[in-house]
Tab-separated table of C-alpha atoms in Angstrom:
chain	number	residue	atom	x	y	z
A	239	MET	CA	236.519	-32.100	72.058
A	240	VAL	CA	235.122	-28.679	71.213
A	241	ILE	CA	232.885	-28.406	74.432
A	242	GLY	CA	235.768	-29.463	76.773
A	243	ALA	CA	238.156	-27.093	75.226
A	244	ALA	CA	235.792	-24.340	75.568
A	245	VAL	CA	235.175	-25.147	79.324
A	246	VAL	CA	238.791	-25.422	79.940
A	247	LEU	CA	239.354	-21.786	78.266
A	248	PHE	CA	236.503	-20.401	80.516
A	249	ILE	CA	238.234	-21.690	83.557
A	250	ALA	CA	241.461	-20.381	82.242
A	251	SER	CA	240.190	-16.944	82.390
A	252	PHE	CA	239.911	-16.855	85.928
A	253	LEU	CA	243.787	-17.769	86.480
A	254	SER	CA	246.581	-15.396	86.704
A	255	LEU	CA	247.836	-13.959	83.461
A	256	PHE	CA	251.548	-13.368	84.773
A	257	SER	CA	253.877	-15.142	87.052
A	258	TYR	CA	256.500	-13.464	89.513
A	259	ASP	CA	259.828	-14.308	90.808
A	260	CYS	CA	259.478	-14.471	94.716
A	261	SER	CA	263.206	-14.733	95.164
A	262	GLY	CA	264.988	-11.991	96.996
A	263	GLY	CA	262.551	-11.594	99.722
A	264	ILE	CA	259.655	-10.744	97.828
A	265	ASP	CA	256.123	-11.638	99.496
A	266	CYS	CA	254.372	-13.055	96.560
A	267	SER	CA	251.111	-13.489	98.866
A	268	ARG	CA	250.680	-9.799	98.813
A	269	LEU	CA	250.863	-9.441	94.897
A	270	ASN	CA	247.551	-9.242	93.025
A	271	SER	CA	248.044	-10.845	89.705
A	272	PRO	CA	245.445	-10.149	87.274
A	273	ASN	CA	243.443	-12.410	85.479
A	274	ALA	CA	241.618	-12.194	82.109
A	275	TRP	CA	238.595	-10.552	83.302
A	276	ASP	CA	241.060	-7.605	84.382
A	277	SER	CA	242.194	-6.899	80.933
A	278	LEU	CA	239.033	-6.047	78.289
A	279	GLY	CA	241.588	-6.786	75.342
A	280	ILE	CA	243.023	-10.156	76.169
A	281	LEU	CA	239.332	-11.283	77.337
A	282	MET	CA	237.638	-10.503	74.481
A	283	SER	CA	240.249	-11.559	71.738
A	284	ILE	CA	241.430	-14.907	73.520
A	285	TYR	CA	238.961	-16.404	75.881
A	286	LEU	CA	235.563	-14.979	74.789
A	287	ALA	CA	236.448	-15.228	71.113
A	288	GLY	CA	237.278	-18.741	71.467
A	289	ILE	CA	234.096	-19.524	73.419
A	290	ILE	CA	231.990	-17.613	70.916
A	291	GLY	CA	233.483	-19.668	68.371
A	292	ALA	CA	232.964	-22.923	69.805
A	293	ALA	CA	229.450	-21.942	70.712
A	294	LEU	CA	228.731	-21.125	66.731
A	295	VAL	CA	230.279	-24.526	65.844
A	296	ILE	CA	227.868	-26.278	68.224
A	297	VAL	CA	224.769	-24.365	67.030
A	298	GLY	CA	225.913	-24.914	63.377
A	299	ARG	CA	226.130	-28.669	63.938
A	300	LEU	CA	222.572	-28.762	65.655
A	301	THR	CA	221.129	-26.778	62.589
A	302	PRO	CA	222.799	-27.590	59.423
A	303	GLY	CA	222.366	-25.251	56.761
A	304	ARG	CA	221.785	-22.147	58.894
A	305	LYS	CA	223.907	-19.177	57.368
A	306	VAL	CA	224.654	-15.697	58.246
A	307	VAL	CA	225.492	-13.006	55.436
A	308	GLY	CA	226.107	-16.084	53.223
A	309	PHE	CA	228.493	-17.904	55.466
A	310	ASP	CA	227.574	-21.014	57.488
A	311	LEU	CA	227.687	-20.885	61.440
A	312	GLY	CA	230.556	-23.481	61.467
A	313	GLN	CA	232.689	-21.441	59.194
A	314	PHE	CA	232.229	-18.359	61.335
A	315	GLY	CA	232.788	-20.379	64.808
A	316	ALA	CA	236.208	-21.826	63.180
A	317	ALA	CA	237.456	-18.299	61.968
A	318	PHE	CA	236.788	-16.921	65.748
A	319	THR	CA	238.845	-20.135	67.288
A	320	VAL	CA	241.536	-19.400	64.856
A	321	PHE	CA	241.478	-15.820	65.464
A	322	ALA	CA	241.717	-16.846	69.316
A	323	LEU	CA	244.689	-19.293	68.839
A	324	TRP	CA	246.305	-16.372	66.729
A	325	THR	CA	245.985	-13.746	69.560
A	326	ALA	CA	246.941	-16.349	72.364
A	327	PHE	CA	249.860	-17.393	70.708
A	328	TRP	CA	251.586	-13.678	70.051
A	329	THR	CA	250.460	-12.592	73.396
A	330	ILE	CA	252.397	-15.463	75.129
A	331	ILE	CA	255.260	-14.671	73.000
A	332	ASP	CA	255.321	-10.898	73.876
A	333	VAL	CA	255.053	-11.646	77.943
A	334	SER	CA	258.165	-12.596	79.708
A	335	ASP	CA	256.629	-14.383	82.587
A	336	ALA	CA	253.201	-15.986	81.423
A	337	GLY	CA	251.107	-17.122	84.104
A	338	ALA	CA	248.737	-20.312	84.159
A	339	GLY	CA	245.827	-18.370	82.687
A	340	LEU	CA	247.912	-17.626	79.321
A	341	ILE	CA	249.842	-21.027	79.280
A	342	LEU	CA	246.092	-22.927	79.899
A	343	GLY	CA	244.535	-20.454	77.623
A	344	LEU	CA	246.943	-21.223	74.898
A	345	LEU	CA	246.720	-25.065	75.088
A	346	ALA	CA	242.776	-25.072	74.947
A	347	SER	CA	243.130	-22.501	71.963
A	348	ILE	CA	245.249	-25.143	70.126
A	349	VAL	CA	242.440	-27.912	71.008
A	350	LEU	CA	239.735	-25.878	70.163
A	351	ALA	CA	241.214	-24.556	66.712
A	352	ALA	CA	242.055	-27.919	65.865
A	353	GLY	CA	238.803	-29.559	66.629
A	354	THR	CA	236.970	-26.965	64.670
A	355	ILE	CA	238.948	-27.282	61.710
A	356	ALA	CA	239.487	-31.245	61.622
A	357	GLY	CA	235.654	-31.452	62.332
A	358	PRO	CA	234.481	-31.525	58.599
A	359	LEU	CA	237.638	-33.403	57.606
A	360	VAL	CA	237.809	-36.277	59.857
A	361	PRO	CA	235.083	-38.850	59.219
A	362	ALA	CA	235.162	-39.965	62.919
A	363	LEU	CA	234.487	-36.212	63.923
A	364	LYS	CA	231.466	-35.862	61.509
A	365	ALA	CA	228.968	-37.628	63.768
A	366	PRO	CA	226.013	-35.769	64.760
A	367	ILE	CA	225.651	-34.296	68.280
A	368	VAL	CA	222.789	-35.884	70.322
A	369	GLY	CA	219.569	-34.269	69.573
A	370	ALA	CA	220.626	-33.211	66.116
A	371	PRO	CA	218.109	-33.218	63.454
A	372	LYS	CA	218.237	-35.866	60.782
A	373	PRO	CA	218.131	-34.449	57.094
A	374	PRO	CA	214.836	-35.450	55.445
A	375	GLN	CA	215.296	-38.570	53.167
A	376	ALA	CA	213.648	-39.004	50.054
A	377	VAL	CA	211.090	-42.132	49.899
A	378	GLN	CA	212.678	-44.683	47.637
A	379	PRO	CA	210.384	-46.242	45.052
A	380	PRO	CA	209.975	-49.896	44.535
A	381	TYR	CA	212.967	-51.809	42.822
A	382	GLY	CA	212.891	-50.753	39.175
A	383	GLY	CA	210.030	-48.670	39.630
A	384	GLN	CA	209.616	-44.792	39.576
A	385	PRO	CA	207.991	-42.582	42.216
A	386	GLY	CA	204.219	-42.233	41.351
A	387	GLN	CA	203.618	-44.719	38.485
A	388	GLY	CA	203.480	-47.919	40.295
A	389	TYR	CA	205.332	-50.870	38.969
A	390	GLY	CA	206.966	-51.193	35.633
A	391	TYR	CA	208.752	-48.558	33.749
A	392	PRO	CA	208.114	-44.687	33.387
A	393	GLY	CA	205.040	-43.761	31.515
A	394	ALA	CA	203.660	-47.272	31.511
A	395	GLN	CA	199.663	-47.472	31.709
A	396	GLN	CA	199.301	-50.446	33.945
A	397	GLN	CA	196.212	-53.130	32.944
A	398	PRO	CA	194.799	-55.702	35.095
A	399	TYR	CA	195.906	-59.274	34.199
A	400	GLY	CA	193.291	-60.595	31.564
A	401	ALA	CA	192.906	-57.141	29.851
A	402	GLN	CA	194.089	-56.983	26.027
A	403	PRO	CA	197.212	-55.241	25.630
A	404	SER	CA	197.339	-51.807	23.798
A	405	GLN	CA	200.694	-52.135	22.096
A	406	GLY	CA	201.304	-55.549	21.226
A	407	TYR	CA	204.438	-57.637	23.143
A	408	GLY	CA	206.463	-54.408	23.682
A	409	TYR	CA	206.914	-52.576	27.060
A	410	PRO	CA	203.628	-50.375	27.727
A	411	GLY	CA	204.345	-46.903	26.626
A	412	ALA	CA	207.926	-46.952	27.337
A	413	GLN	CA	211.329	-48.716	26.337
A	414	PRO	CA	213.536	-50.151	29.047
A	415	GLY	CA	214.973	-47.055	31.038
A	416	GLY	CA	212.053	-44.990	30.576
A	417	GLN	CA	212.673	-43.484	26.941
A	418	GLN	CA	209.545	-43.606	25.029
A	419	GLY	CA	209.523	-45.378	21.639
A	420	GLN	CA	210.253	-43.382	18.311
A	421	PRO	CA	208.241	-44.044	15.099
A	422	GLY	CA	210.066	-46.040	12.582
A	423	GLN	CA	212.541	-47.588	15.295
A	424	ALA	CA	212.413	-51.189	16.157
A	425	ASP	CA	211.584	-52.127	19.728
A	426	PRO	CA	214.003	-54.387	21.251
A	427	ALA	CA	211.328	-55.681	23.805
A	428	ALA	CA	209.037	-56.431	21.118
A	429	ALA	CA	211.753	-58.403	19.036
A	430	GLN	CA	212.258	-60.408	22.287
A	431	ALA	CA	208.800	-61.112	22.482
A	432	GLN	CA	208.443	-62.179	18.775
A	433	GLN	CA	211.308	-64.713	19.444
A	434	ALA	CA	209.766	-65.979	22.457
A	435	ALA	CA	206.450	-66.594	20.622
A	436	PRO	CA	206.177	-69.740	18.513
A	437	GLN	CA	207.962	-69.527	14.852
A	438	GLY	CA	205.829	-69.965	11.760
A	439	GLY	CA	202.887	-67.307	12.511
A	440	ALA	CA	200.946	-70.014	14.454
A	441	ALA	CA	199.184	-68.734	18.094
A	442	PRO	CA	200.244	-70.722	21.212
A	443	ALA	CA	197.546	-73.099	22.351
A	444	GLY	CA	194.419	-71.720	23.436
A	445	ASP	CA	194.881	-68.472	21.252
A	446	PHE	CA	197.219	-67.177	24.121
A	447	THR	CA	199.023	-64.015	23.290
A	448	PRO	CA	202.294	-63.313	24.910
A	449	PHE	CA	202.345	-60.106	27.124
A	450	TRP	CA	204.579	-58.069	29.778
A	451	PHE	CA	203.361	-58.271	33.432
A	452	ALA	CA	204.683	-57.189	36.560
A	453	VAL	CA	204.297	-58.916	40.047
A	454	PRO	CA	203.066	-56.902	43.274
A	455	VAL	CA	205.479	-58.602	45.242
A	456	ALA	CA	208.269	-60.971	44.931
A	457	ARG	CA	207.329	-64.683	43.741
A	458	PRO	CA	209.371	-67.535	42.999
A	459	LEU	CA	209.689	-69.044	39.405
A	460	TYR	CA	209.627	-72.870	39.120
A	461	GLY	CA	211.073	-74.792	36.690
A	462	GLU	CA	209.056	-76.345	33.792
A	463	ASP	CA	209.872	-79.862	34.758
A	464	GLY	CA	207.857	-79.764	37.819
A	465	ALA	CA	211.152	-79.505	40.296
A	466	PRO	CA	209.990	-78.245	43.777
A	467	ASN	CA	212.902	-75.761	43.964
A	468	PRO	CA	212.582	-72.314	42.242
A	469	ILE	CA	214.976	-71.214	39.682
A	470	ALA	CA	214.538	-67.521	40.055
A	471	GLU	CA	212.599	-64.994	41.856
A	472	LEU	CA	210.388	-62.405	40.052
A	473	ALA	CA	210.746	-58.930	41.432
A	474	PRO	CA	208.336	-56.088	41.864
A	475	GLY	CA	208.914	-53.286	39.480
A	476	THR	CA	210.368	-55.441	36.856
A	477	TRP	CA	208.814	-56.396	33.450
A	478	TYR	CA	208.634	-60.196	32.793
A	479	LEU	CA	207.199	-61.542	29.426
A	480	ALA	CA	204.360	-64.352	29.679
A	481	VAL	CA	204.868	-66.919	26.648
A	482	GLU	CA	202.501	-69.449	27.658
A	483	GLN	CA	199.322	-70.195	29.974
A	484	ARG	CA	200.136	-73.301	31.987
A	485	GLY	CA	196.792	-74.086	34.013
A	486	GLN	CA	196.259	-71.429	36.397
A	487	GLY	CA	199.831	-70.596	36.198
A	488	LEU	CA	202.041	-68.705	33.592
A	489	ILE	CA	205.138	-69.581	31.591
A	490	ALA	CA	207.378	-66.564	32.194
A	491	GLN	CA	210.650	-65.404	30.854
A	492	THR	CA	212.969	-63.655	32.637
A	493	GLN	CA	215.132	-60.733	31.296
A	494	ASP	CA	218.350	-62.918	31.209
A	495	GLY	CA	216.408	-65.627	29.042
A	496	ARG	CA	215.398	-68.145	31.976
A	497	ARG	CA	211.845	-69.650	31.530
A	498	GLY	CA	209.810	-70.951	34.136
A	499	VAL	CA	206.060	-71.208	35.928
A	500	LEU	CA	204.704	-68.702	38.057
A	501	GLN	CA	202.172	-70.551	40.003
A	502	ASP	CA	200.723	-67.451	41.683
A	503	THR	CA	199.421	-65.034	39.424
A	504	THR	CA	197.063	-63.174	41.860
A	505	GLY	CA	197.312	-59.256	41.577
A	506	ILE	CA	199.766	-59.155	38.827
A	507	GLN	CA	199.639	-55.972	36.600
A	508	ARG	CA	199.601	-56.607	32.807
A	509	GLY	CA	201.185	-53.967	30.226
């Protein structure tokens, strides 16, 4: 839209600025009607100002973030187009017989100013110009994880499956949401783990100690009744509680309290 209006404005600069009444025997063919290039003030304030404004807007879209004396290039371009429209409007008001150059220049200035002003406001006009560089996007961490800290919660020291936990049943080194535990405060994760453990202080069969773990990839959780259909899916980056050994698998408890059998325990990371 802006480019098309700038092209029309450039063409209008070569058309006549004034029209003449050829009635009364006047031979209009001998009249040399001036165009914008014959009047430096009109050329610079209407036609070239609009074209320069359009160029600044386009460059601003191609290189977002570039500024001149603290102002964005697009803002400079919009100011130029509005100035060109202002000058064209009052110039054509002041001329009694406006020619095709002034009329077409005014129409092109209206479209040009409208396009530059509406560009940042109308979603349909915010589409990037072909070839415009895309802004860099931050690399998203795994679901539930934090950048640079693997699976689990922030500050957690991961241990391979089979190693002894360093802090009992709770989240390793961190509470949910990445907040470090404070001395003298109850750990809700530890309370959940203790509720999942057998009552009466007796250890599970085979001296199994419940622990927290995370899976490297999404894995299905099957029901304890041996049904073939999974009841849930364990997602990487989230802590789950292993409450019992079941052959080569584990009885795992999700954060919403559901329990099932994790048959594939290869590569899991223990808290």
